[in-house]
Short mmCIF file of C-alpha atoms and ligand atoms in Angstrom, two decimals:
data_model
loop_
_atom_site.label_atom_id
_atom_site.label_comp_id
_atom_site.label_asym_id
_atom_site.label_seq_id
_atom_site.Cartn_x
_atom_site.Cartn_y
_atom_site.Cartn_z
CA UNK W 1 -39.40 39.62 -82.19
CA UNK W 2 -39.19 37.12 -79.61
CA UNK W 3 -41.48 37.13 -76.66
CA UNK W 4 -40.14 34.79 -73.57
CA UNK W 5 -41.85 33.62 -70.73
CA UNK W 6 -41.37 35.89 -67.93
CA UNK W 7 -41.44 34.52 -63.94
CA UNK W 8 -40.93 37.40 -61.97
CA UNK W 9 -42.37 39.00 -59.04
CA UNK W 10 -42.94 41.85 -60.17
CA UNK W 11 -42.76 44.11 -62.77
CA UNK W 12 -43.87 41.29 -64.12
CA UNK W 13 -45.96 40.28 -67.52
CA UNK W 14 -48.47 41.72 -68.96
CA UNK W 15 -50.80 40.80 -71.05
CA UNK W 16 -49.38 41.20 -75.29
CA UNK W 17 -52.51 42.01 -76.44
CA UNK W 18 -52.92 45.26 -73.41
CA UNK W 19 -49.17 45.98 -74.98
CA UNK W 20 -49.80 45.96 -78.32
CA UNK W 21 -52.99 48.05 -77.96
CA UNK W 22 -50.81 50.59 -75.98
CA UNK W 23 -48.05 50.43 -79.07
CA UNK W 24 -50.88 51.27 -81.58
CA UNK W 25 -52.21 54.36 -79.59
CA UNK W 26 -49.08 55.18 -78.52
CA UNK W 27 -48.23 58.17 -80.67
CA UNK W 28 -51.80 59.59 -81.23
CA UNK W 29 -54.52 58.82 -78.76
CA UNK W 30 -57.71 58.60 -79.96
CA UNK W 31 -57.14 61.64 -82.52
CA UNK W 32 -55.61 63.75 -79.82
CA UNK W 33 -51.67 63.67 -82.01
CA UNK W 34 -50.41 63.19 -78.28
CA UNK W 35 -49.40 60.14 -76.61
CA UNK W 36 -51.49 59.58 -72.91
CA UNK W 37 -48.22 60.17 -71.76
CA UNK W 38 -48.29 64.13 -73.15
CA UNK W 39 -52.41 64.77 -72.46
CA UNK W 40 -53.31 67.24 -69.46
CA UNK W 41 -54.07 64.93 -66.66
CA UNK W 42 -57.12 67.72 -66.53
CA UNK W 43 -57.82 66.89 -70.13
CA UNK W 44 -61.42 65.02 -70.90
CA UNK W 45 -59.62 62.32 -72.97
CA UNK W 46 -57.66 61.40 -69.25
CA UNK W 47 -61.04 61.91 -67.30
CA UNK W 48 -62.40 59.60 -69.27
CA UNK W 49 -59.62 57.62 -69.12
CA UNK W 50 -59.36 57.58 -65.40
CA UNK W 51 -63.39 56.83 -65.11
CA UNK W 52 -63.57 54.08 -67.54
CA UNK W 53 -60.76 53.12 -65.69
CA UNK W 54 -62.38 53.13 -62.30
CA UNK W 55 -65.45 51.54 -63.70
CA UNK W 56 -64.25 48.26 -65.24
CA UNK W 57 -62.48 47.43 -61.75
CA UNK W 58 -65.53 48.22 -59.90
CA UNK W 59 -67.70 45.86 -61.90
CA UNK W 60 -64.02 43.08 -62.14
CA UNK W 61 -64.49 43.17 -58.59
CA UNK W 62 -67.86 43.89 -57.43
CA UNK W 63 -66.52 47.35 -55.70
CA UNK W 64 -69.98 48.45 -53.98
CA UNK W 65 -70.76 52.51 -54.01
CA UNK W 66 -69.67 53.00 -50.31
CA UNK W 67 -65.86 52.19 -51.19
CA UNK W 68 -64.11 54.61 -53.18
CA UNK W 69 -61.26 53.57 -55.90
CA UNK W 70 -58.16 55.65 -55.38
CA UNK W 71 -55.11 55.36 -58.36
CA UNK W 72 -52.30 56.68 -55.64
CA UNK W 73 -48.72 56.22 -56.28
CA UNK W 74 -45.54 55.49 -53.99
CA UNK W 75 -46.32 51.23 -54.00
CA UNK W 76 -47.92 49.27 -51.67
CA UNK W 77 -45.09 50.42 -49.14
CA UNK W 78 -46.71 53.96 -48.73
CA UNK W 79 -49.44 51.79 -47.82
CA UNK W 80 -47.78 50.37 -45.36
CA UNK W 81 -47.74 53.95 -43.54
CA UNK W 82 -51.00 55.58 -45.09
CA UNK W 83 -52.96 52.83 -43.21
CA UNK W 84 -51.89 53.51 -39.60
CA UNK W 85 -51.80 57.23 -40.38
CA UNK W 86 -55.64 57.37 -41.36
CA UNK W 87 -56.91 54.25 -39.75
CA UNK W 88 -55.29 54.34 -36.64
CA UNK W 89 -57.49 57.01 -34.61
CA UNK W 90 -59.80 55.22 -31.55
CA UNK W 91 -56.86 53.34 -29.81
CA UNK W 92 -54.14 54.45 -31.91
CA UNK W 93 -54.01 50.07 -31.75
CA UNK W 94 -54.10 48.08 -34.45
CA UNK W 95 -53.72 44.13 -34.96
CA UNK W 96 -51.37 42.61 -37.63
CA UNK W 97 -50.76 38.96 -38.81
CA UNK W 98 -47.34 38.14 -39.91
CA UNK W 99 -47.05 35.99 -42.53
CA UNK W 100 -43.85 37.17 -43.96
CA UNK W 101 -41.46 39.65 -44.94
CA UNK W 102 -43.94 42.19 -46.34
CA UNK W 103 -46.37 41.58 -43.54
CA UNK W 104 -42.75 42.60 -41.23
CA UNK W 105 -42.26 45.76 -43.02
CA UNK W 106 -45.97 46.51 -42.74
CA UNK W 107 -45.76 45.80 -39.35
CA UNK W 108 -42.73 48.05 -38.77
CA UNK W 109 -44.07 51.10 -40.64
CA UNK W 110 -47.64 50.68 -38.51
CA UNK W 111 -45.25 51.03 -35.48
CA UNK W 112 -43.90 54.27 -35.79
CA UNK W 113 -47.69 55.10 -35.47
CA UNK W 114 -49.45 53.53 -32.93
CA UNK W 115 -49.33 50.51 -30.91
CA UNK W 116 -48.97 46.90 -32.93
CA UNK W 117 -50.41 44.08 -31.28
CA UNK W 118 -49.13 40.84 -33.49
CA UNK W 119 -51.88 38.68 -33.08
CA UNK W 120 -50.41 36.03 -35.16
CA UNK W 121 -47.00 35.22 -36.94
CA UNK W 122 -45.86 32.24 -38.93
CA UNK W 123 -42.52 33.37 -38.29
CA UNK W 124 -41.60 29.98 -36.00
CA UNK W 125 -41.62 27.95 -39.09
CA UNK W 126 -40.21 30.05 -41.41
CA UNK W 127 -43.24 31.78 -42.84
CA UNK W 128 -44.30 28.42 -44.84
CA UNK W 129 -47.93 28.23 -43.59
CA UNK W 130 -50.89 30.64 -42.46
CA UNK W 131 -51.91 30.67 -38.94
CA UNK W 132 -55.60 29.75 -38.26
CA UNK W 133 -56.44 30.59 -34.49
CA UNK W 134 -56.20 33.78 -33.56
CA UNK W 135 -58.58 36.60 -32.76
CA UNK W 136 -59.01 40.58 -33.35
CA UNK W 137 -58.31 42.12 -30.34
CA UNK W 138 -60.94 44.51 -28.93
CA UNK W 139 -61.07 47.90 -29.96
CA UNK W 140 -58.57 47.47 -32.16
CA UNK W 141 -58.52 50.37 -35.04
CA UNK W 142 -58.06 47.31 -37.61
CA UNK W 143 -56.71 44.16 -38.62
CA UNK W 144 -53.92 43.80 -41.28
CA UNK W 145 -52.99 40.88 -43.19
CA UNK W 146 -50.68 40.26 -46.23
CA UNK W 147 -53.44 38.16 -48.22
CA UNK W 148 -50.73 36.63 -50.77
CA UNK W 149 -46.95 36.20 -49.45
CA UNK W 150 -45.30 36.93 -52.55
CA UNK W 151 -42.02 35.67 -51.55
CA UNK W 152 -42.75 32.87 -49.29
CA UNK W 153 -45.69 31.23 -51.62
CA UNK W 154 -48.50 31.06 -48.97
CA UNK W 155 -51.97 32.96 -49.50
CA UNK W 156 -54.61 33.20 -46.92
CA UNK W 157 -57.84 30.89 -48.36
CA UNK W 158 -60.04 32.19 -45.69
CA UNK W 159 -60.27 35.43 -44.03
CA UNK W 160 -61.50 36.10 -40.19
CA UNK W 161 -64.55 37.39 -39.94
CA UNK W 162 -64.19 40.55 -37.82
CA UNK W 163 -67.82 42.39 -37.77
CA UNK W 164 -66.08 45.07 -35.31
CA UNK W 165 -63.27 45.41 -36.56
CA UNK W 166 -62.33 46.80 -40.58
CA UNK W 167 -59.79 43.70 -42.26
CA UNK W 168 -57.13 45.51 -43.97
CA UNK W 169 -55.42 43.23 -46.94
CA UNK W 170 -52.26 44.06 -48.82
CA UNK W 171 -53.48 42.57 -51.97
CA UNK W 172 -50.54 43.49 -53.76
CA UNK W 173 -49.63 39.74 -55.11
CA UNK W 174 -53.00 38.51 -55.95
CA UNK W 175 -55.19 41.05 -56.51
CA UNK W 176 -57.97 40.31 -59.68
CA UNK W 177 -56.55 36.64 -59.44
CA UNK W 178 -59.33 35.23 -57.32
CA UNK W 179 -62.95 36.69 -56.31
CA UNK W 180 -62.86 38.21 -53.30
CA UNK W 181 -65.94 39.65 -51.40
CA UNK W 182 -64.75 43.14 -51.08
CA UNK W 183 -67.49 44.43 -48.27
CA UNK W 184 -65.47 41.64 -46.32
CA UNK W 185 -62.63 44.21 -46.12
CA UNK W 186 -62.41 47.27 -44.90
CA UNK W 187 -59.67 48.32 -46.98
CA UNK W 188 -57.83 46.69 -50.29
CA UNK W 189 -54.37 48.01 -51.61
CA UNK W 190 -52.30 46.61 -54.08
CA UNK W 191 -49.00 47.92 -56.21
CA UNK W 192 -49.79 47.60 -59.39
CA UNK W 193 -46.52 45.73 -61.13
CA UNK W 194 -48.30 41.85 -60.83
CA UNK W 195 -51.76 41.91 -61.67
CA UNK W 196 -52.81 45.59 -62.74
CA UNK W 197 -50.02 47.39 -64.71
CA UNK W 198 -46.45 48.76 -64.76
CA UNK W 199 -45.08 49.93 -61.67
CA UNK W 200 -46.00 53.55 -60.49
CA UNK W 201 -49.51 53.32 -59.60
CA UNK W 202 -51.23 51.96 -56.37
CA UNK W 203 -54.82 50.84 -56.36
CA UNK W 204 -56.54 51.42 -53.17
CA UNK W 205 -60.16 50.30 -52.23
CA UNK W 206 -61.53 51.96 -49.16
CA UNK W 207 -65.03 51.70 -47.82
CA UNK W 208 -66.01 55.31 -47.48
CA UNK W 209 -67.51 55.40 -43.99
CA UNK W 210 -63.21 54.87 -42.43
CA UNK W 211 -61.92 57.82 -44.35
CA UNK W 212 -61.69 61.00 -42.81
CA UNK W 213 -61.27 60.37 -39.09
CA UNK W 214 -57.66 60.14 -38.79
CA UNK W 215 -55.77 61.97 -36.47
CA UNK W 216 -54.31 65.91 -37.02
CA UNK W 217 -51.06 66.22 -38.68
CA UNK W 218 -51.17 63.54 -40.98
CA UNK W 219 -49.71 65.56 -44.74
CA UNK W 220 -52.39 66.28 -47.09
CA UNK W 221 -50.73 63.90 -49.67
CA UNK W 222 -50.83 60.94 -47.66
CA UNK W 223 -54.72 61.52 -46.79
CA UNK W 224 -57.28 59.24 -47.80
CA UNK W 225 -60.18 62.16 -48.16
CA UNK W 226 -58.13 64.58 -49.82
CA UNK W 227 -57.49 61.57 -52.49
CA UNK W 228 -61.63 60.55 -52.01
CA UNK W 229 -62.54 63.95 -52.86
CA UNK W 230 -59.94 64.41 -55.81
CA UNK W 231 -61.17 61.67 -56.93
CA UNK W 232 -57.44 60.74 -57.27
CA UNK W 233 -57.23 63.96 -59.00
CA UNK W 234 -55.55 65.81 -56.11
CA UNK W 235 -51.80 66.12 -57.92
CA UNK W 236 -50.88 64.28 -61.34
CA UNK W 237 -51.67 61.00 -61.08
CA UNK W 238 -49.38 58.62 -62.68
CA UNK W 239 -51.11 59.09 -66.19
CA UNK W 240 -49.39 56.12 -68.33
CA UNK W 241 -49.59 53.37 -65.74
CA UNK W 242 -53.60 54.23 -65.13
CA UNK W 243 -54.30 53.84 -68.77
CA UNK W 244 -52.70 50.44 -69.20
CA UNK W 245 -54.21 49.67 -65.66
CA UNK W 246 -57.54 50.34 -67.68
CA UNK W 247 -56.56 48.27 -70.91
CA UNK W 248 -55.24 45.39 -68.55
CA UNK W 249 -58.72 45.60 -66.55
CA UNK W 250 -60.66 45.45 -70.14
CA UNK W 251 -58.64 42.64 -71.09
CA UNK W 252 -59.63 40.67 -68.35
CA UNK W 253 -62.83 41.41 -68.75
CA UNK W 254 -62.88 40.41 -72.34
CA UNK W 255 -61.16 37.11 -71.03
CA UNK W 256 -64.28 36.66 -69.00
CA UNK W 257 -63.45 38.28 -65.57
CA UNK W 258 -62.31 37.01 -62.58
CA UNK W 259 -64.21 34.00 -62.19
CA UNK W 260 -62.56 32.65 -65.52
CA UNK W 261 -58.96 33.76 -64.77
CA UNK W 262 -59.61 32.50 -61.22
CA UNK W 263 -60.03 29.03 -62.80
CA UNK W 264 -57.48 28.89 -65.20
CA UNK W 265 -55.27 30.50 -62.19
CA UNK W 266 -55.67 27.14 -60.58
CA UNK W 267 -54.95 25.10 -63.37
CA UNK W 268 -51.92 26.97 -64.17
CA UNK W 269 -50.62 26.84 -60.50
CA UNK W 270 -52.38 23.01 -59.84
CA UNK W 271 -49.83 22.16 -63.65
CA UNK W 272 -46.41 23.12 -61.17
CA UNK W 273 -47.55 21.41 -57.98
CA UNK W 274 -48.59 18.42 -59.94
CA UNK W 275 -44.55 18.55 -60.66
CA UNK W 276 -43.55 19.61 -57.72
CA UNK W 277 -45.62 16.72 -55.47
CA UNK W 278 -44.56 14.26 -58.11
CA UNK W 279 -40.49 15.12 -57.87
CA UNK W 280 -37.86 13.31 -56.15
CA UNK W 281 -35.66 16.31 -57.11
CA UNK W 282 -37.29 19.43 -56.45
CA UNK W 283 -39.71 20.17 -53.49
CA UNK W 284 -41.16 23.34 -51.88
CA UNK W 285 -41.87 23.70 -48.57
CA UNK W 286 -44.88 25.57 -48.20
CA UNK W 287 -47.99 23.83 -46.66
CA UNK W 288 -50.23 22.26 -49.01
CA UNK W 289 -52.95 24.05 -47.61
CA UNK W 290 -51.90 27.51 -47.89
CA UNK W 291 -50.48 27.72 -51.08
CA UNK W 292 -50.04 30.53 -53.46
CA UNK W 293 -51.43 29.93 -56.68
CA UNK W 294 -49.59 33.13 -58.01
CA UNK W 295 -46.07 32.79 -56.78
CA UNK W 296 -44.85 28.81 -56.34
CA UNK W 297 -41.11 28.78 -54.83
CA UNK W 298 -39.23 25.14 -54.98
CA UNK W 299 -36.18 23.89 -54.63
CA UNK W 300 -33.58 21.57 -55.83
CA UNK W 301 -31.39 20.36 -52.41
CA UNK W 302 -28.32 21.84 -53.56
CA UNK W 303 -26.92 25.53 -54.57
CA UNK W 304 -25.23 24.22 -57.41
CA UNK W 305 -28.43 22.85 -59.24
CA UNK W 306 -30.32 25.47 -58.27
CA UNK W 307 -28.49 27.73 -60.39
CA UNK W 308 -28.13 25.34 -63.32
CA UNK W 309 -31.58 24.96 -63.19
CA UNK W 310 -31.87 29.45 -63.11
CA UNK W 311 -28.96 29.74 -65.87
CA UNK W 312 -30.49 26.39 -67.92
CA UNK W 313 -34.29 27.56 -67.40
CA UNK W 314 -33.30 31.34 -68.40
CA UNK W 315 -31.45 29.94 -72.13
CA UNK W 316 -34.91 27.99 -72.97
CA UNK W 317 -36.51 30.90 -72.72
CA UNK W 318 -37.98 30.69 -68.87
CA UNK W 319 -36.63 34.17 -67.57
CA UNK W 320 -36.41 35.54 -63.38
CA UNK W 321 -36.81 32.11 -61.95
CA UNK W 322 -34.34 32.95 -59.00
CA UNK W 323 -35.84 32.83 -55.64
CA UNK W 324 -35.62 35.74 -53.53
CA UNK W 325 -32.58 36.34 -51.75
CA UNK W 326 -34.33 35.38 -48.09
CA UNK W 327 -35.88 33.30 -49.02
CA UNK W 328 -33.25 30.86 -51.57
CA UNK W 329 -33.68 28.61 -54.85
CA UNK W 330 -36.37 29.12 -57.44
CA UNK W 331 -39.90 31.16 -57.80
CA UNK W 332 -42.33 31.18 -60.07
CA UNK W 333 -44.49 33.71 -59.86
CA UNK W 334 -47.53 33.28 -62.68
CA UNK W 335 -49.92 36.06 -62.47
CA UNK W 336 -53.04 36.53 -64.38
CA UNK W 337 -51.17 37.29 -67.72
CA UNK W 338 -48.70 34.16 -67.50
CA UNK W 339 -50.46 31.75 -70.28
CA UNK W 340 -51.62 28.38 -69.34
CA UNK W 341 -49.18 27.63 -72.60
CA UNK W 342 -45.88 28.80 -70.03
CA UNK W 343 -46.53 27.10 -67.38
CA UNK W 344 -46.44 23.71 -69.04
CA UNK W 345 -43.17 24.85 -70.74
CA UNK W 346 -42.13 25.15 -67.17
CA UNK W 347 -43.30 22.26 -66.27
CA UNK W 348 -41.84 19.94 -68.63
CA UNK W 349 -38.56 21.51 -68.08
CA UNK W 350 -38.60 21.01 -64.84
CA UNK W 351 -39.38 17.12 -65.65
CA UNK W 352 -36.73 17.23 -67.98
CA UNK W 353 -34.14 18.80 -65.92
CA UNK W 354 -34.86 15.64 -63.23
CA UNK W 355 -34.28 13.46 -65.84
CA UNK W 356 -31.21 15.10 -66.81
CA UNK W 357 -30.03 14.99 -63.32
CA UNK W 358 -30.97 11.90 -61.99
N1 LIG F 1 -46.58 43.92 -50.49
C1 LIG F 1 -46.44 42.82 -51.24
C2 LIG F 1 -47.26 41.62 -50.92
C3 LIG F 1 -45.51 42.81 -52.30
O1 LIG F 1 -45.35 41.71 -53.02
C4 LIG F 1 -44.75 43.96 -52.56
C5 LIG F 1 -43.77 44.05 -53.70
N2 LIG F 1 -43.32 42.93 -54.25
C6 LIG F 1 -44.93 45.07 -51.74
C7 LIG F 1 -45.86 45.03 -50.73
C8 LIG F 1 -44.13 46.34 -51.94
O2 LIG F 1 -44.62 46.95 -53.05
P1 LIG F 1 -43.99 48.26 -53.69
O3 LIG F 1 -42.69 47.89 -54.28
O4 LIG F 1 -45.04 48.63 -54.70
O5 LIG F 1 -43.87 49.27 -52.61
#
């Protein structure tokens, strides 16, 4: 069995030891002679899944008692509507920075709901940096940001402090990579295919005092409360992907939490733009100052050795390097369960590769 160092955006790696775990319970959980895929999502083997579950994220992240975890499905892009539809009530108004091409479809679905007042947009220079001045506007419902651009390689370091107004983050490309001070946010979600699990389950982290006020008509699936009070318990849940959410979040734990994956995140990240600032071949063009440490796009100048580098990188075992289609050339995207060990690999291809094609 070979494992190979995966780049992509997502589904993306996770951790072998969270996989392995799940292979060895895989056939009879805990006794039960079922997989977690078979158990009753009533069953107390899944409640206890679900709450242990809940629990370790709470204490990865500091989660306070007045926000409620909810394990929701449909991705971070029934996000992009659930927000609006439950948050959007005073003004039916609600501000949104765009920082890219998720923060566009966010801002897109929010429309169909209310009115959108950009407040900020890097879109003038192609989405390669974050813009600093801007402010909430008053009254607005909330304020939306994309924290981590997972295509365009830019994360926001700081966030606006908006005591009036709840900050809304689509964490979906960073989340449990960096400490965050949740009570700054009003609301968290994230898809769960980077940092959290396999695909299929959606984290979201609402402070409790914002659900429950949304406007009539909104269907009972895509309400907050009902999902609050369910305790995400409301329909099935997506069973599998909640348990390996849980082994992934007692992994990282056992790893040392976030502070310690938060450092060697840096490292890992700090290893390719060492290369990158160093090349005369490859470059990115992201502002130093806003960069991702969990998805790092660069390119070569030309087409051509941009996909010798993809078809060369893929046959030494560094798989998904290609860019996104909008946004061109290469992207590595290293989330918490890319080893230090893969990066370098990267690295000194990369290194080798200019060499190569000097
Ligand atoms: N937001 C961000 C920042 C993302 O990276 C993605 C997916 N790559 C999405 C939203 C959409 O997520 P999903 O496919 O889970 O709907």
């Amino acid at each position: 069995m070979t494992r190979i160092y995966n780049f992509s955006p997502g589904p993306s790696m996770l951790p072998e030891a969270v996989l392995r775990k799940a292979a060895a319970e895989m056939l009879d959980y805990h006794g039960t002679g079922m997989s977690v895929m078979e158990l009753s999502y009533r069953s107390k083997e899944f409640l206890q899944i679900i709450e242990r579950t809940e629990a370790t994220l709470r204490r990865l992240m500091g989660i306070p008692d007045n926000y409620s975890v909810l394990f929701l499905q449909g991705g971070a892009s029934t996000q992009f509507a659930m927000v609006p539809m439950n948050l959007m009530r005073t003004t039916a108004q609600a501000d949104y920075i765009n920082t890219g091409n998720w923060s566009e479809r966010a801002i897109a679905e929010a429309s169909l709901f209310g009115e959108v007042t950009v407040i900020a947009s890097s879109e003038d220079r192609n989405y390669t940096y974050i813009p600093r001045d801007y402010y909430s506007s008053p009254g607005a419902d909330y304020l939306h940001i994309t924290s981590n651009n997972t295509l365009e390689g830019t994360r926001f370091n700081e966030f606006l402090d908006t005591p009036d107004v709840p900050l809304v983050a689509d964490m979906s490309s960073e989340v449990l990579s960096r400490e965050i001070d949740v009570t700054r946010f009003g609301l968290i979600y994230a898809g769960a295919q980077k940092n959290i699990g396999p695909a299929g389950l959606t984290v979201v982290i609402v402070r409790t005092d914002l659900v429950g006020k949304h406007a009539s008509g909104v269907p009972t699936m895509m309400r907050y409360d009902v999902h609050c009070d369910s305790k995400s318990l409301y329909n099935t849940p997506s069973c599998y992907a909640v348990y390996l959410a849980g082994l992934v979040f007692e992994w990282l734990e056992q790893q040392g939490g976030v502070p310690t994956i938060a450092a060697l995140n840096e490292s890992k990240a700090q290893v390719l733009y060492d290369v990158l600032d160093e090349s005369q071949l490859f470059s990115t063009a992201v502002n130093p100052a806003d960069r991702s440490i969990m998805n790092v796009p660069f390119t070569t100048p030309s087409d051509t050795l941009n996909e010798k580098f993809i078809a060369e990188a893929a046959a030494a075992g560094l798989s998904t390097l290609r860019g996104h289609r909008l946004v061109g050339g290469m992207r590595a995207s290293i989330y918490n369960a890319m080893p230090l060990a893969g990066v370098q690999k990267l690295a000194d291809f990369m290194r080798q590769f200019e060499r190569d094609n000097a």
